[in-house]
Every structure is written in structure tokens, then in C-alpha cells.
CSV table of C-alpha atoms in Angstrom, one decimal:
chain,number,residue,atom,x,y,z
A,6,UNK,CA,27.4,20.3,55.4
A,7,UNK,CA,28.0,17.0,57.2
A,8,UNK,CA,25.1,14.5,57.1
A,9,UNK,CA,23.5,14.7,60.5
A,10,UNK,CA,20.8,12.1,59.8
A,11,UNK,CA,20.1,10.5,63.1
A,12,UNK,CA,19.2,6.8,63.3
A,13,UNK,CA,17.4,5.0,66.1
A,14,UNK,CA,19.7,3.0,68.3
A,15,UNK,CA,19.4,1.2,71.7
A,16,UNK,CA,21.6,2.2,74.6
A,17,UNK,CA,22.1,0.3,77.9
A,18,UNK,CA,22.5,1.7,81.4
A,19,UNK,CA,23.7,-1.0,83.7
A,20,UNK,CA,25.1,-0.6,87.3
A,21,UNK,CA,25.1,-4.3,88.2
A,22,UNK,CA,21.9,-4.1,90.2
A,23,UNK,CA,19.5,-2.9,87.4
A,24,UNK,CA,19.7,-2.9,83.7
A,25,UNK,CA,17.8,-0.4,81.5
A,26,UNK,CA,17.6,-0.2,77.7
A,27,UNK,CA,16.6,3.1,76.1
A,28,UNK,CA,16.4,4.2,72.5
A,29,UNK,CA,16.9,7.7,71.1
A,30,UNK,CA,13.7,7.1,69.1
A,31,UNK,CA,11.1,8.8,71.4
A,32,UNK,CA,13.5,8.6,74.4
A,33,UNK,CA,11.8,5.2,74.9
A,34,UNK,CA,12.6,2.8,77.8
A,35,UNK,CA,12.4,-0.5,75.9
A,36,UNK,CA,13.4,-2.7,78.9
A,37,UNK,CA,14.1,-2.3,82.6
A,38,UNK,CA,15.2,-5.3,84.6
A,39,UNK,CA,15.3,-5.5,88.4
A,40,UNK,CA,15.5,-8.4,90.9
A,41,UNK,CA,12.7,-9.8,93.0
A,42,UNK,CA,12.8,-11.0,96.6
A,43,UNK,CA,14.7,-14.2,95.5
A,44,UNK,CA,17.2,-12.3,93.3
A,45,UNK,CA,15.4,-13.3,90.1
A,46,UNK,CA,15.6,-10.6,87.5
A,47,UNK,CA,12.6,-9.7,85.3
A,48,UNK,CA,11.9,-7.1,82.7
A,49,UNK,CA,9.1,-5.0,84.1
A,50,UNK,CA,8.1,-2.7,81.2
A,51,UNK,CA,6.0,-3.5,78.2
A,52,UNK,CA,7.7,-3.1,74.9
A,53,UNK,CA,9.4,-4.7,71.8
A,54,UNK,CA,12.6,-6.6,71.2
A,55,UNK,CA,13.8,-4.1,68.6
A,56,UNK,CA,13.3,-0.5,67.6
A,57,UNK,CA,11.4,-1.3,64.4
A,58,UNK,CA,7.9,-1.9,65.9
A,59,UNK,CA,8.1,1.4,67.7
A,60,UNK,CA,9.1,3.2,64.5
A,61,UNK,CA,6.3,1.5,62.6
A,62,UNK,CA,3.7,2.7,65.2
A,63,UNK,CA,2.9,-0.7,66.8
A,64,UNK,CA,3.0,0.7,70.4
A,65,UNK,CA,0.3,2.6,72.2
A,66,UNK,CA,2.9,5.0,73.6
A,67,UNK,CA,5.0,2.2,75.2
A,68,UNK,CA,7.9,3.6,77.3
A,69,UNK,CA,8.2,7.0,75.5
A,70,UNK,CA,8.4,10.7,76.4
A,71,UNK,CA,5.3,12.4,75.1
A,72,UNK,CA,5.1,16.1,74.2
A,73,UNK,CA,5.1,19.0,73.4
A,74,UNK,CA,2.0,18.7,75.6
A,75,UNK,CA,1.0,15.4,77.3
A,76,UNK,CA,-2.5,14.2,77.5
A,77,UNK,CA,-5.6,15.8,75.9
A,78,UNK,CA,-6.2,19.3,74.6
A,79,UNK,CA,-9.9,19.8,74.1
A,80,UNK,CA,-11.0,20.0,70.5
A,81,UNK,CA,-7.3,20.6,69.6
A,82,UNK,CA,-7.6,24.3,70.2
A,83,UNK,CA,-6.2,26.9,72.6
A,84,UNK,CA,-5.4,30.6,72.6
A,85,UNK,CA,-2.4,32.2,74.1
A,86,UNK,CA,-1.7,36.0,74.4
A,87,UNK,CA,-4.7,36.5,72.1
A,88,UNK,CA,-3.5,34.2,69.3
A,89,UNK,CA,-5.6,31.1,68.5
A,90,UNK,CA,-3.8,27.9,67.8
A,91,UNK,CA,-5.2,24.7,66.1
A,92,UNK,CA,-3.7,21.3,66.7
A,93,UNK,CA,-4.1,18.0,64.9
A,94,UNK,CA,-7.1,16.0,66.1
A,95,UNK,CA,-5.2,12.7,66.4
A,96,UNK,CA,-7.6,11.3,69.0
A,97,UNK,CA,-11.0,12.6,67.9
A,98,UNK,CA,-12.4,15.0,69.0
A,99,UNK,CA,-9.2,16.0,70.8
A,100,UNK,CA,-5.4,16.4,70.3
A,101,UNK,CA,-3.5,13.8,72.4
A,102,UNK,CA,0.2,13.7,73.5
A,103,UNK,CA,1.5,16.3,71.1
A,104,UNK,CA,-0.3,15.3,67.9
A,105,UNK,CA,0.4,12.8,65.0
A,106,UNK,CA,4.1,13.1,65.4
A,107,UNK,CA,4.8,14.1,69.0
A,108,UNK,CA,8.2,13.8,70.8
A,109,UNK,CA,7.6,10.1,71.1
A,110,UNK,CA,7.9,9.6,67.3
A,111,UNK,CA,11.0,11.6,66.6
A,112,UNK,CA,14.7,10.6,66.7
A,113,UNK,CA,16.5,12.5,69.5
A,114,UNK,CA,20.2,13.4,69.4
A,115,UNK,CA,22.4,11.7,71.9
A,116,UNK,CA,24.1,14.6,73.7
A,117,UNK,CA,26.0,12.5,76.3
A,118,UNK,CA,26.3,8.8,77.2
A,119,UNK,CA,28.2,7.9,80.4
A,120,UNK,CA,29.0,4.4,81.7
A,121,UNK,CA,30.3,3.5,85.2
A,122,UNK,CA,28.7,3.4,88.6
A,123,UNK,CA,26.1,6.1,87.9
A,124,UNK,CA,25.5,5.5,84.1
A,125,UNK,CA,23.4,8.1,82.3
A,126,UNK,CA,22.3,9.1,78.9
A,127,UNK,CA,21.1,12.6,77.7
A,128,UNK,CA,18.9,13.0,74.7
A,129,UNK,CA,18.3,16.4,73.0
A,130,UNK,CA,15.5,17.4,70.6
A,131,UNK,CA,14.7,20.7,69.0
A,132,UNK,CA,11.0,21.2,68.4
A,133,UNK,CA,10.4,23.7,65.6
A,134,UNK,CA,8.0,26.6,65.5
A,135,UNK,CA,4.7,25.4,64.1
A,136,UNK,CA,5.5,21.7,64.6
A,137,UNK,CA,2.2,19.9,65.2
A,138,UNK,CA,0.6,23.3,65.5
A,139,UNK,CA,2.5,24.5,68.5
A,140,UNK,CA,4.1,28.0,68.7
A,141,UNK,CA,7.8,28.7,68.8
A,142,UNK,CA,11.1,26.8,68.8
A,143,UNK,CA,11.7,24.7,71.9
A,144,UNK,CA,15.0,23.0,73.0
A,145,UNK,CA,14.3,19.8,74.9
A,146,UNK,CA,16.6,17.6,77.0
A,147,UNK,CA,15.9,14.4,78.8
A,148,UNK,CA,18.5,12.6,81.0
A,149,UNK,CA,18.1,9.1,82.4
A,150,UNK,CA,20.5,8.3,85.2
A,151,UNK,CA,20.9,5.3,87.5
A,152,UNK,CA,21.5,7.3,90.7
A,153,UNK,CA,21.9,4.3,93.0
A,154,UNK,CA,21.7,0.5,92.9
A,155,UNK,CA,18.0,0.3,92.0
A,156,UNK,CA,17.0,3.9,91.5
A,157,UNK,CA,16.6,5.6,88.1
A,158,UNK,CA,16.1,9.4,87.7
A,159,UNK,CA,14.7,11.2,84.7
A,160,UNK,CA,15.3,14.9,84.3
A,161,UNK,CA,13.3,16.6,81.6
A,162,UNK,CA,14.0,20.2,80.6
A,163,UNK,CA,12.4,22.4,77.9
A,164,UNK,CA,13.3,25.9,77.0
A,165,UNK,CA,11.2,28.0,74.6
A,166,UNK,CA,13.4,30.1,72.4
A,167,UNK,CA,11.2,32.8,70.9
A,168,UNK,CA,7.5,32.4,71.7
A,169,UNK,CA,5.4,31.5,74.7
A,170,UNK,CA,4.1,27.9,74.5
A,171,UNK,CA,2.3,25.3,76.6
A,172,UNK,CA,4.8,22.6,77.6
A,173,UNK,CA,4.0,19.5,79.6
A,174,UNK,CA,6.0,16.3,79.1
A,175,UNK,CA,5.2,12.9,80.5
A,176,UNK,CA,7.0,9.5,80.6
A,177,UNK,CA,4.5,6.9,79.4
A,178,UNK,CA,6.1,3.6,80.5
A,179,UNK,CA,3.7,0.7,81.1
A,180,UNK,CA,4.8,-1.2,84.2
A,181,UNK,CA,4.1,-4.8,85.2
A,182,UNK,CA,6.2,-5.6,88.3
A,183,UNK,CA,5.6,-9.3,87.9
A,184,UNK,CA,7.4,-9.2,84.5
A,185,UNK,CA,6.1,-7.7,81.3
A,186,UNK,CA,4.8,-11.0,80.0
A,187,UNK,CA,2.9,-12.0,83.2
A,188,UNK,CA,-0.6,-11.0,82.5
A,189,UNK,CA,-2.7,-8.2,84.0
A,190,UNK,CA,-1.8,-5.8,86.7
A,191,UNK,CA,-5.1,-6.0,88.6
A,192,UNK,CA,-3.5,-7.8,91.6
A,193,UNK,CA,-0.8,-5.1,92.0
A,194,UNK,CA,-1.6,-2.8,94.9
A,195,UNK,CA,-1.0,0.9,94.6
A,196,UNK,CA,-1.0,3.9,96.9
A,197,UNK,CA,-1.4,7.3,95.3
A,198,UNK,CA,-0.6,10.5,97.2
A,199,UNK,CA,-3.5,12.4,95.7
A,200,UNK,CA,-6.7,13.1,97.5
A,201,UNK,CA,-8.4,14.6,94.5
A,202,UNK,CA,-8.8,13.8,90.8
A,203,UNK,CA,-9.8,16.0,87.9
A,204,UNK,CA,-13.0,14.3,86.7
A,205,UNK,CA,-13.5,13.9,82.9
A,206,UNK,CA,-16.3,14.2,80.3
A,207,UNK,CA,-17.2,11.4,77.9
A,208,UNK,CA,-14.2,12.3,75.8
A,209,UNK,CA,-11.7,11.9,78.7
A,210,UNK,CA,-11.2,15.7,79.0
A,211,UNK,CA,-11.3,17.2,82.5
A,212,UNK,CA,-14.5,19.2,83.3
A,213,UNK,CA,-12.5,21.7,85.3
A,214,UNK,CA,-13.7,20.3,88.6
A,215,UNK,CA,-11.4,19.1,91.3
A,216,UNK,CA,-13.1,16.2,93.0
A,217,UNK,CA,-12.2,14.6,96.4
A,218,UNK,CA,-11.6,10.8,96.0
A,219,UNK,CA,-12.9,9.9,99.4
A,220,UNK,CA,-15.7,7.4,99.2
A,221,UNK,CA,-15.2,6.8,95.5
A,222,UNK,CA,-13.5,4.0,93.5
A,223,UNK,CA,-10.7,6.5,92.8
A,224,UNK,CA,-9.5,6.5,96.4
A,225,UNK,CA,-6.0,5.1,96.7
A,226,UNK,CA,-4.9,7.3,99.6
A,227,UNK,CA,-4.2,4.0,101.4
A,228,UNK,CA,-2.8,1.0,99.6
A,229,UNK,CA,-5.4,-0.9,97.6
A,230,UNK,CA,-5.5,-3.5,94.8
A,231,UNK,CA,-5.8,-1.9,91.4
A,232,UNK,CA,-8.6,-4.4,90.6
A,233,UNK,CA,-10.6,-3.9,93.8
A,234,UNK,CA,-13.0,-1.3,92.5
A,235,UNK,CA,-12.0,-1.0,88.8
A,236,UNK,CA,-15.4,-2.3,87.7
A,237,UNK,CA,-17.1,0.7,89.4
A,238,UNK,CA,-15.2,3.1,87.2
A,239,UNK,CA,-17.1,4.4,84.2
A,240,UNK,CA,-15.5,3.2,81.0
A,241,UNK,CA,-12.9,0.5,80.7
A,242,UNK,CA,-10.8,1.3,83.8
A,243,UNK,CA,-8.7,4.1,85.3
A,244,UNK,CA,-7.5,6.8,83.0
A,245,UNK,CA,-7.5,9.8,85.3
A,246,UNK,CA,-5.4,12.6,86.5
A,247,UNK,CA,-4.6,12.7,90.2
A,248,UNK,CA,-3.8,16.0,92.0
A,249,UNK,CA,-0.6,15.2,93.9
A,250,UNK,CA,-1.5,17.1,97.0
A,251,UNK,CA,-0.5,14.9,100.0
A,252,UNK,CA,2.9,13.3,99.5
A,253,UNK,CA,5.8,13.9,101.8
A,254,UNK,CA,8.8,15.7,100.1
A,255,UNK,CA,12.3,14.5,99.6
A,256,UNK,CA,15.0,16.7,98.0
A,257,UNK,CA,12.4,18.8,96.2
A,258,UNK,CA,10.3,15.9,95.0
A,259,UNK,CA,6.9,14.7,96.3
A,260,UNK,CA,5.9,11.1,96.8
A,261,UNK,CA,3.5,10.4,94.0
A,262,UNK,CA,2.8,6.6,94.1
A,263,UNK,CA,3.9,3.3,95.5
A,264,UNK,CA,3.2,0.3,93.3
A,265,UNK,CA,3.6,-3.2,94.7
A,266,UNK,CA,3.3,-6.7,93.2
A,267,UNK,CA,2.5,-9.5,95.7
A,268,UNK,CA,4.0,-12.6,94.1
A,269,UNK,CA,7.5,-11.2,93.5
A,270,UNK,CA,7.4,-8.5,96.3
A,271,UNK,CA,8.7,-6.0,93.8
A,272,UNK,CA,8.0,-2.4,94.7
A,273,UNK,CA,8.2,0.8,92.7
A,274,UNK,CA,8.1,4.2,94.6
A,275,UNK,CA,7.7,7.2,92.3
A,276,UNK,CA,8.7,10.7,93.2
A,277,UNK,CA,8.1,13.8,91.2
A,278,UNK,CA,7.9,17.6,91.1
A,279,UNK,CA,4.9,17.6,88.7
A,280,UNK,CA,1.5,18.7,90.0
A,281,UNK,CA,-0.5,15.8,88.6
A,282,UNK,CA,-0.2,12.1,87.6
A,283,UNK,CA,-2.3,10.2,85.0
A,284,UNK,CA,-3.1,6.8,86.5
A,285,UNK,CA,-3.8,4.6,83.5
A,286,UNK,CA,-4.5,0.9,83.6
A,287,UNK,CA,-3.8,0.0,80.0
A,288,UNK,CA,-7.5,0.0,79.0
A,289,UNK,CA,-6.9,0.2,75.3
A,290,UNK,CA,-4.0,-2.3,75.0
A,291,UNK,CA,-5.4,-5.0,72.8
A,292,UNK,CA,-3.4,-8.1,71.7
A,293,UNK,CA,-0.1,-6.2,71.0
A,294,UNK,CA,2.6,-8.8,70.4
A,295,UNK,CA,5.7,-7.6,72.3
A,296,UNK,CA,9.0,-8.9,73.6
A,297,UNK,CA,9.7,-12.6,73.3
A,298,UNK,CA,6.2,-13.1,71.6
A,299,UNK,CA,4.4,-12.0,74.8
A,300,UNK,CA,0.8,-10.9,73.9
A,301,UNK,CA,-0.2,-7.8,75.8
A,302,UNK,CA,-3.9,-7.5,76.5
A,303,UNK,CA,-6.1,-5.1,78.4
A,304,UNK,CA,-4.7,-4.1,81.8
A,305,UNK,CA,-1.4,-5.8,81.1
A,306,UNK,CA,0.5,-2.7,82.3
A,307,UNK,CA,-0.1,0.4,84.4
A,308,UNK,CA,1.1,3.9,83.6
A,309,UNK,CA,2.1,6.4,86.2
A,310,UNK,CA,2.5,9.6,84.1
A,311,UNK,CA,3.4,12.6,86.2
A,312,UNK,CA,2.4,15.7,84.3
A,313,UNK,CA,0.7,19.1,84.1
A,314,UNK,CA,-3.1,18.7,84.4
A,315,UNK,CA,-4.7,17.6,81.1
A,316,UNK,CA,-6.2,20.5,79.0
A,317,UNK,CA,-4.6,22.9,81.5
A,318,UNK,CA,-4.1,25.4,78.7
A,319,UNK,CA,-7.9,25.8,78.5
A,320,UNK,CA,-8.6,25.6,82.2
A,321,UNK,CA,-7.7,28.8,84.0
A,322,UNK,CA,-8.2,27.1,87.5
A,323,UNK,CA,-5.5,24.4,86.7
A,324,UNK,CA,-1.8,25.1,87.3
A,325,UNK,CA,-0.5,26.9,84.2
A,326,UNK,CA,1.5,24.9,81.6
A,327,UNK,CA,2.6,28.0,79.7
A,328,UNK,CA,6.4,28.6,79.5
A,329,UNK,CA,7.8,31.8,78.2
A,330,UNK,CA,11.1,32.7,76.6
A,331,UNK,CA,13.6,33.2,79.4
A,332,UNK,CA,11.9,30.6,81.5
A,333,UNK,CA,12.6,26.9,81.6
A,334,UNK,CA,10.3,23.9,82.1
A,335,UNK,CA,11.7,21.3,84.5
A,336,UNK,CA,10.2,18.0,85.3
A,337,UNK,CA,12.0,15.3,87.4
A,338,UNK,CA,10.8,11.7,88.1
A,339,UNK,CA,12.6,9.3,90.5
A,340,UNK,CA,11.8,5.6,90.2
A,341,UNK,CA,12.9,3.7,93.3
A,342,UNK,CA,12.7,-0.1,93.0
A,343,UNK,CA,12.9,-2.4,96.0
A,344,UNK,CA,11.4,-5.5,97.5
A,345,UNK,CA,9.4,-5.8,100.7
């Protein structure tokens, strides 16, 4: 047998108008640079200068794809077709983002790498039956493509081979449109096309309720500064799943969010086909030393993680995240950068 040991490497997608660096370790976006209104480029994602700190576990999920199931599963337990499954409790008392060694902590195979006008890279990973407690073998693919001058598309696909299983992947990049090293994101404004959230208990697990955001600090149905009502949110900031129920559609994707940074005029519009989006304001980031020695503190980045609803496997009224053999899980995200 040939030695198929995969090693973490960094790959670049560059079309002249934006530059993205991605590693096959966790399918992580390590850097993404786009111009501001004056044509000045900045790297707008939190991360590290090399692959090593990611591999050593220094990052709180910076830039990665998380799975087999993103977000929290209550008490690390679920049952499916009458079989009970127990998952690692890696964020007590729950299982988070696939367990101790989720998709973010494995080396993916590079299936295809294309340069040129629409550069792309495709990563493949085979998740084994019983891995982190989940049932069945699953083949996973993730393709990042620069589809136009300042637009990046991510297509995620997962196919269960022999057993039904919950599948819900999320892209966990922390964004700071002023530049990764520029401090907190509380002055960014955001609009979220979600008129409801799934409120959570004291362990950040949804209660099962679907709550209107109107008249609460969670209302971003019109553009508002992230910091405007953050102090009214119980806990350390926003870490909530929005029900994406009011965005216009474009080629099968719904408008999920629009993030805007006032000093540079950089804008990120996010489109997706997922039912929910975790809006997370980097509440637990605490003195992480990142690229160029930048120190990332609380709220130094914002995550817009489109996803299945958290703990959906245990909440019959949430959209199902169960995928059966013969079916395929498909999740697309479109990141459109601009200035305005």
C-alpha cells in the first residue's frame, strides 16, 4: 500500500480582486483579503500565520468547517430509529461541533485544486461509523470557489453510506471587516433576515420555542450596530440561532445577513440555503495571539454560521437534520464582498 498520510498545507485562491488562503486541516479559511473604498486591502478573518497553532488547538474554531453536527446537542445524547447514541461531552454538559475531534480537527484530502479566473479547491473527508459517537460512514466534500471578482462560494455536501445520521455542517469564520487586527466588531452594523430566534437555556441549548425578535435586543430585521443593545443580552453577548425566514431569494439561496463596517465601508452579504444562522459575537475569545502578533480579545470577530437549528435532533418541531442513505446533505453559502 502506498503511504496516504495527509499533511496540513495552505492553498491560495486568488483572482486579482480577492485573495483567500485555506488549509486542508479542518478546511479552514486562514486569511481572506479584500479592498476597502480606497482600494486598500486588509485581511478580514481572525486566524494564525501558520497551520501549527490550529493543529495545536489554539483557536476557538477560527475559520473551520464544523461537523458532523454543528452547534450543541443536549447532554450529548439522541436517539434515531429507536437506537440511542451517546456523544462526547466536550462542552459540558453538551456535545459541541462534532465532539473532541470534529471535522475541524482532521486533515481533509485535496480532491481538486484549480487556478485561473474562477479558482477553486475541493476537500474530501470520510467520517467513519462510530467516529465521535455518530452512526454510519459519511463521505463529505467542501468546495471553495471565487465565483466573481469579490464573491466566494462554499458548497458542502455529505452523503451517508450505510446508516441514517444527523448531519449539519457550519463554516465558523470570525469576521472583522475593518481588518482582523483592528479591535472589536461592536461598531459594525448588521441586518439579519430572521424575524425569530430559537431562545436558549442556561447551557445555550434551544428550549424548543420559536420567539419573535420584535421589541427585543435580538431584532436586526433592519440594519443596526452590533453593539447597540448587546448589553441587554443575557450572558456575554450574542450566541443565538436565527430562523432565516424573511430574506429574498437569489438562485436558490436566501439572503441571510448583511454586515457593514463604517470606517472602511466594507460590506459582506451572506446568502445560504440553510434554515438557520448562529449569530455569535466572539464572546469567549480571550487574548488569543494571532496573525502578525495581533491579540484577539472578546468581540474581536463576528461569526455568521448558517446551519441546521442547534439540537434539532432532539427537537421534533425544528427542521430535521437527519440524512438517510440514498439522500444527500447539501449546504451552500455565498459571501459577497463590496464597498458602499
